[in-house]
Coordinates of C-alpha atoms and ligand atoms in Angstrom, one line a residue:
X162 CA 64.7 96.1 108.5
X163 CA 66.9 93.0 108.7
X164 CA 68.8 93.6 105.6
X165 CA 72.0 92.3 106.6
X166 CA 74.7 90.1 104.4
X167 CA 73.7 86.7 103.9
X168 CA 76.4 85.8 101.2
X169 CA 78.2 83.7 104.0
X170 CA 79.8 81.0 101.6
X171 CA 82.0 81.4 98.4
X172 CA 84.0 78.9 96.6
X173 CA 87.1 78.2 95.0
X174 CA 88.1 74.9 93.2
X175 CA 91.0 73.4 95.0
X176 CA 92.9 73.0 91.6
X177 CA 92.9 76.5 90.9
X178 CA 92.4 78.5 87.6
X179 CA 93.7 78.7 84.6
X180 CA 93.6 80.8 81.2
X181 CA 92.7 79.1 78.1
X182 CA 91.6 79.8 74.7
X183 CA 88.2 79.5 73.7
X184 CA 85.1 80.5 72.1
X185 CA 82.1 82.1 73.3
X186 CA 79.0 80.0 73.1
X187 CA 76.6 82.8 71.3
X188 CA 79.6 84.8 70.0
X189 CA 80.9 85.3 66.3
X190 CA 83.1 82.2 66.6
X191 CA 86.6 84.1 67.6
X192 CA 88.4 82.6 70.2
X193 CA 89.4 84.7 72.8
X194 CA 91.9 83.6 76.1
X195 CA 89.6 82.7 79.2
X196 CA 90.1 82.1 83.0
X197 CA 88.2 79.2 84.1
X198 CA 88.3 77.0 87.2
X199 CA 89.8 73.7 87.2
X200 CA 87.8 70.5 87.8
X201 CA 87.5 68.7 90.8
X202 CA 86.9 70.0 94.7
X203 CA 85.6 73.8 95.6
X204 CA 87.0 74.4 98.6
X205 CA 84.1 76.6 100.4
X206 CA 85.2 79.9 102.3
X207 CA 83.6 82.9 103.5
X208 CA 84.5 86.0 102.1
X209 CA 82.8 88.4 104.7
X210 CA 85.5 87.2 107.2
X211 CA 87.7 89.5 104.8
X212 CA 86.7 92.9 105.5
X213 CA 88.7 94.8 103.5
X214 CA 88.9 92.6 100.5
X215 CA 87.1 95.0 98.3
X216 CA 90.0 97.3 98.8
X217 CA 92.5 94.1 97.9
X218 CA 90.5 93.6 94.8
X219 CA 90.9 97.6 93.6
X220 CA 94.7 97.2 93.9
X221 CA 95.1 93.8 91.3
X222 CA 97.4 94.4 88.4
X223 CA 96.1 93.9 85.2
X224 CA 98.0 91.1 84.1
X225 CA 96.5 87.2 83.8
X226 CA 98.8 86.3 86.3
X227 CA 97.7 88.7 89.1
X228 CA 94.0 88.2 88.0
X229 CA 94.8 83.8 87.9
X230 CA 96.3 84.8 91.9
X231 CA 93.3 86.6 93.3
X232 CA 91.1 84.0 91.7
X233 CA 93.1 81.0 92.9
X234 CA 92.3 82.5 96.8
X235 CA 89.1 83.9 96.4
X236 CA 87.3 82.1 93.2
X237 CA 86.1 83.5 90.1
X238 CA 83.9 86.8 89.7
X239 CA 80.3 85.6 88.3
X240 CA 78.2 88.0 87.9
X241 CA 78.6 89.8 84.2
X242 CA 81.9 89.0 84.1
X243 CA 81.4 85.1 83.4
X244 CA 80.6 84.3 79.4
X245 CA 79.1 81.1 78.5
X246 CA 82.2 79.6 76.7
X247 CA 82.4 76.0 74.7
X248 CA 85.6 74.1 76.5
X249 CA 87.5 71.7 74.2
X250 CA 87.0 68.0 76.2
X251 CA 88.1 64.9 74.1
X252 CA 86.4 64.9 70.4
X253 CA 83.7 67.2 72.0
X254 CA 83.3 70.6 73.6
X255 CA 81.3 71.1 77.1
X256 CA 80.0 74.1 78.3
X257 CA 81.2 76.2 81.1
X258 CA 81.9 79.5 82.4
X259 CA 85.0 81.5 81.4
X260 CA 86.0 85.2 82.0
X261 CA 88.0 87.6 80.0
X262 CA 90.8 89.7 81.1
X263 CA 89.4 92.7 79.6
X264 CA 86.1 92.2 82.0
X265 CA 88.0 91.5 85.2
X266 CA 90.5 95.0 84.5
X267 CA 87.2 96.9 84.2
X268 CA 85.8 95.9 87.0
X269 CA 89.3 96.2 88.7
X270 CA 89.7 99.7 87.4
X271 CA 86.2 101.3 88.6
X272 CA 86.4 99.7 91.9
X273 CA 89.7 101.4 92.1
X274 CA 88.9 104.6 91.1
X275 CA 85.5 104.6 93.2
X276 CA 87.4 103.8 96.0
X277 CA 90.1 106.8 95.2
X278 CA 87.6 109.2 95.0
X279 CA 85.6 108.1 98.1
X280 CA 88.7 107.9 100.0
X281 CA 89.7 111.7 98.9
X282 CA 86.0 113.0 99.1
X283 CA 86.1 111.3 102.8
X284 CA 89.5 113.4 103.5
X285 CA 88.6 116.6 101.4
X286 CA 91.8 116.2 99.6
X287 CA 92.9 118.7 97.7
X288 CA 94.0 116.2 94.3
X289 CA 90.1 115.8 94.4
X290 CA 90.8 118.5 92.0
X291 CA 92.6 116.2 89.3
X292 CA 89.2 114.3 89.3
X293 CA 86.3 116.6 89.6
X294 CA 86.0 119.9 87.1
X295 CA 83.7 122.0 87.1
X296 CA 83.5 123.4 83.1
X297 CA 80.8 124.5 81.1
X298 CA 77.8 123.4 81.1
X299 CA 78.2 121.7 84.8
X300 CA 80.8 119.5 86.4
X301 CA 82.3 116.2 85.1
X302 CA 84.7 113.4 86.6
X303 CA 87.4 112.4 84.3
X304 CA 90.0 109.8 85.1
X305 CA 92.8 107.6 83.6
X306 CA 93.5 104.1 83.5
X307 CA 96.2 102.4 85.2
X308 CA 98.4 103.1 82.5
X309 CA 97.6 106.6 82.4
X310 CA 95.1 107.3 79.8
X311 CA 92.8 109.3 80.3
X312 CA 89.8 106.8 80.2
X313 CA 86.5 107.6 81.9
X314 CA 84.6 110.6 81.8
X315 CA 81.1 111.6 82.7
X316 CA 79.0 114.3 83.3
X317 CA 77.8 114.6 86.8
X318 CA 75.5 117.4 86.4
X319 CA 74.6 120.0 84.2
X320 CA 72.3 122.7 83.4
X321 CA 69.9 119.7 80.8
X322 CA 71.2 116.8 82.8
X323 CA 70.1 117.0 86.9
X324 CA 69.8 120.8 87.0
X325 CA 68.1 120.7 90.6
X326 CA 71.4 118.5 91.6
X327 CA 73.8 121.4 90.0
X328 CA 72.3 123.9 92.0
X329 CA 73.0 121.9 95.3
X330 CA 76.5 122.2 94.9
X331 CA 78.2 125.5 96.1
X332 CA 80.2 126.7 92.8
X333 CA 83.6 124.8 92.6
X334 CA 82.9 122.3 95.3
X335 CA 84.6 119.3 95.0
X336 CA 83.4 116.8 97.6
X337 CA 79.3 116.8 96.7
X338 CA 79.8 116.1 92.9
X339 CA 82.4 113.2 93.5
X340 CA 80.3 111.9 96.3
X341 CA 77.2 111.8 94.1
X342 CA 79.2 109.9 91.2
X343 CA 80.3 107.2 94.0
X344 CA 77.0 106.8 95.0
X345 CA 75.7 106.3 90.9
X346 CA 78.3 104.3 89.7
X347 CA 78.0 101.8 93.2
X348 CA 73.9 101.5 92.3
X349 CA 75.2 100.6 88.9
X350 CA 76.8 98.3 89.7
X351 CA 75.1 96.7 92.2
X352 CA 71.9 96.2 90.1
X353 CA 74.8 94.7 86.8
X354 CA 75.8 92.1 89.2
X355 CA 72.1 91.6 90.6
X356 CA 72.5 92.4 94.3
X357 CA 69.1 92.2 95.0
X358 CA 66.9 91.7 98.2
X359 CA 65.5 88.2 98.9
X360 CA 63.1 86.5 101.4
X361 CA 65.0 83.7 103.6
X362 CA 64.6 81.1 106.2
X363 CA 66.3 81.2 109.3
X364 CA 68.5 78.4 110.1
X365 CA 65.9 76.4 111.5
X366 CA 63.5 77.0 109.1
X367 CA 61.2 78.6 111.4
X368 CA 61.4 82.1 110.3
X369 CA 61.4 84.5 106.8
X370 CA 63.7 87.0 106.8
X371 CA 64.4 90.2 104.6
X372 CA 67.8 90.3 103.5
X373 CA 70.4 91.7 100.7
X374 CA 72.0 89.2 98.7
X375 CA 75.1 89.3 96.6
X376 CA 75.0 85.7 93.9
X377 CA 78.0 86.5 92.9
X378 CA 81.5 86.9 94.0
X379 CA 81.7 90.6 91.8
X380 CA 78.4 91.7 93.4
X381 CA 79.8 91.0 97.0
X382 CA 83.0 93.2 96.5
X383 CA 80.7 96.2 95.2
X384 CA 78.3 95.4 98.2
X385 CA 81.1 95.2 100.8
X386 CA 82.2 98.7 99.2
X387 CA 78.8 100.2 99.6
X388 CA 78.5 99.0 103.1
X389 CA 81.9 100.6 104.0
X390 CA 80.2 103.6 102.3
X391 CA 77.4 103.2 104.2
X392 CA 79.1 102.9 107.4
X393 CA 81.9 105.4 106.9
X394 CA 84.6 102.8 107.9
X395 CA 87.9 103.1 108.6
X396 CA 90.6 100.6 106.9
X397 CA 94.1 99.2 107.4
X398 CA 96.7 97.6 105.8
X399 CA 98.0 94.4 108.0
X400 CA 102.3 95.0 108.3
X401 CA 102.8 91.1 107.9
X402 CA 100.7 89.8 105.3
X403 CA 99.7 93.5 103.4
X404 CA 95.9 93.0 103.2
X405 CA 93.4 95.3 104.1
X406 CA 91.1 95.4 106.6
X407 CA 88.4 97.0 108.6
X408 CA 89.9 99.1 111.5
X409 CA 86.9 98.8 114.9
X410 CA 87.6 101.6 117.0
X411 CA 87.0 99.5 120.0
X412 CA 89.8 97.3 119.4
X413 CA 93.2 96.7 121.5
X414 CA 95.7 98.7 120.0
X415 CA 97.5 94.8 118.7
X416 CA 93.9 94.2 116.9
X417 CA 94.2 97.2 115.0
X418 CA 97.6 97.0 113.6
X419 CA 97.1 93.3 112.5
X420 CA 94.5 91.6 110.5
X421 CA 94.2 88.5 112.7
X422 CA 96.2 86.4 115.9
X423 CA 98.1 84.6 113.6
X424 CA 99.4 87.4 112.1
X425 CA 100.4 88.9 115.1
X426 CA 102.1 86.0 116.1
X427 CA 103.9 85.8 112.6
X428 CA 105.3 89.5 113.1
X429 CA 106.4 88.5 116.3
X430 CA 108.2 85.6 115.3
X431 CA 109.7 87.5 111.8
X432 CA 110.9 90.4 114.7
X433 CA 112.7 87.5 116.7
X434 CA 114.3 86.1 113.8
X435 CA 115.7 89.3 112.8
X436 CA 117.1 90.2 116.1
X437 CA 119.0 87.2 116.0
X438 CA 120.3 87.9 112.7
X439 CA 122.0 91.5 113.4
X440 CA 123.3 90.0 116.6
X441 CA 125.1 87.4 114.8
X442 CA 125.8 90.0 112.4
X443 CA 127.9 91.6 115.2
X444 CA 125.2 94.3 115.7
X445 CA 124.9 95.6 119.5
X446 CA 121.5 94.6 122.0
X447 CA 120.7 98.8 122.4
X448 CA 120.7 98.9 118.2
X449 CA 119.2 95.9 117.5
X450 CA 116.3 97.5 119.9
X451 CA 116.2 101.2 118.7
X452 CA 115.9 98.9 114.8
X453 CA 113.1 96.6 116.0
X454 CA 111.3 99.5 117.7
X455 CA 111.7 97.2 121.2
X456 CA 113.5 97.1 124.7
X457 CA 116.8 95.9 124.8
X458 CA 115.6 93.7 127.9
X459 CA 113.5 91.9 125.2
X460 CA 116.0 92.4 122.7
X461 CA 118.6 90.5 125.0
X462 CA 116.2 87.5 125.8
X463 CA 115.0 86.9 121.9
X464 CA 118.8 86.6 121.2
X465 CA 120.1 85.0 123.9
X466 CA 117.3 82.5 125.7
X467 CA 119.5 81.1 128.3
X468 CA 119.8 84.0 129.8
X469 CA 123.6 84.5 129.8
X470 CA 124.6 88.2 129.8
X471 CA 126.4 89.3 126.6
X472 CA 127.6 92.2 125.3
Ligands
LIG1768 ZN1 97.5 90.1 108.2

């Protein structure tokens, strides 16, 4: 079945976001703060070309100003997270879309600790433990938030709720019971953002094709999640620009320590400019190198490009 991504395009207004106060359209009249997107030019972008950006998303801070930064590179969420809102223009009010802080650390917070879990489950580590208990009448998941209160809780099986699933797991296993609780709370989620399947042309109009797609920015990040799931992917962080991405095993060993070329070429030039800082600092060629993690043959011709011997 060709049920690959076809959520190729994004946008984000080129005047950013900000957070205002306003009230909901169908709500009880109390204002609440909002992040909406300035008017003007979306600048179009596809998030796909990010493969890790799921994982960047799980580690945003819940403050507005962290929330205002991922939006102002990546857009707004969509999905349930938008609220009809009435936005103060002139005399008048218009309606648009706005998004609370509360929604966006909710979201942030279970795509974080799905992630955790998967990433534990994956590793059978042993602070799987902290997560998953196995009490009467079953086992549960309990977690905390990221202030440390203890937040989410659910049963995962028990002897009323899936039975047939509680005998599945060996008593005191771990791994199965977190596993399954990734899996439910991803198909949650992916049907509360309405990832759904659709019929599509082909670019040329010529053919109809079966594919999975993600209207919202929200329901991409949980979809690019359940695809990593899906094909048990490997991730990285980049060294220069700290996002995360998707490690190919078939990949130079250059590709897989940086996200992209240009950051390559920016660690490169960072490594250069530091070299010529400790030697100007009086620090020797062989220390600068055992530092740098170089040659001092290298070392020498960064600092010293005319090729005079030195020290
Ligand atoms: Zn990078």
């Amino acid at each position: 079945m060709a049920a690959d991504l076809t959520f190729t395009s994004w946008s984000r207004p080129e005047a950013g976001h900000r957070w205002m106060v306003a009230e909901p359209v169908n709500g009880s009249g109390e204002s609440h703060r909002y992040l909406v997107p300035g008017v003007g030019m979306a600048h179009r972008y596809g998030p796909a070309s990010e493969t890790g950006l799921f994982r960047h998303f799980a580690e945003i801070e819940p403050t507005e100003a962290s929330v205002l930064g991922f939006a102002d590179a990546y857009g707004s969420l969509g999905g349930t997270v938008a609220e009809p809102i009435a936005i103060p223009s002139g005399e008048r009010s218009i309606v648009g879309a706005g998004e609370r802080l509360r929604s966006w650390v909710s979201e942030i917070d279970a795509m974080r600790r799905m992630v955790n879990l998967w990433d534990l489950a994956r590793s059978r580590d042993a602070r799987l433990g902290d997560y998953v208990l196995w009490q009467e009448p079953g086992v549960r998941w309990v977690d905390a938030d990221q202030r440390g209160r203890l937040q989410s809780s659910e049963w995962i099986a028990t002897d009323k709720l899936y039975p047939d699933l509680l005998d599945r797991f060996p008593r005191g296993d771990v791994v199965g019971p977190a596993l399954h609780l990734v899996q439910r709370q991803v198909n949650r989620k992916l049907v509360e953002h309405g990832v759904s399947a659709r019929l599509l042309w082909d670019a040329r109009y010529t053919r109809l094709g079966l594919h999975i797609v993600p209207l919202s920015l929200i329901g991409f990040l949980w979809f690019q999640f359940a695809q990593a799931i899906d094909g048990d992917k490997d991730y990285r962080r980049c060294p220069d620009c700290r996002k995360w991405f998707e490690s190919t095993p078939h990949a130079t060993r250059s590709d897989r320590v940086f996200c992209s070329p240009s950051c390559k070429a920016s660690a490169h030039r960072k490594k250069i400019a530091e070299a010529r800082r400790l030697y100007a600092g009086g620090v020797g060629i062989k220390e600068i190198a055992r530092q740098l993690d170089s040659t001092p043959a290298k070392v020498q011709g960064w600092v010293n490009p005319s090729g005079r011997q030195s020290k």
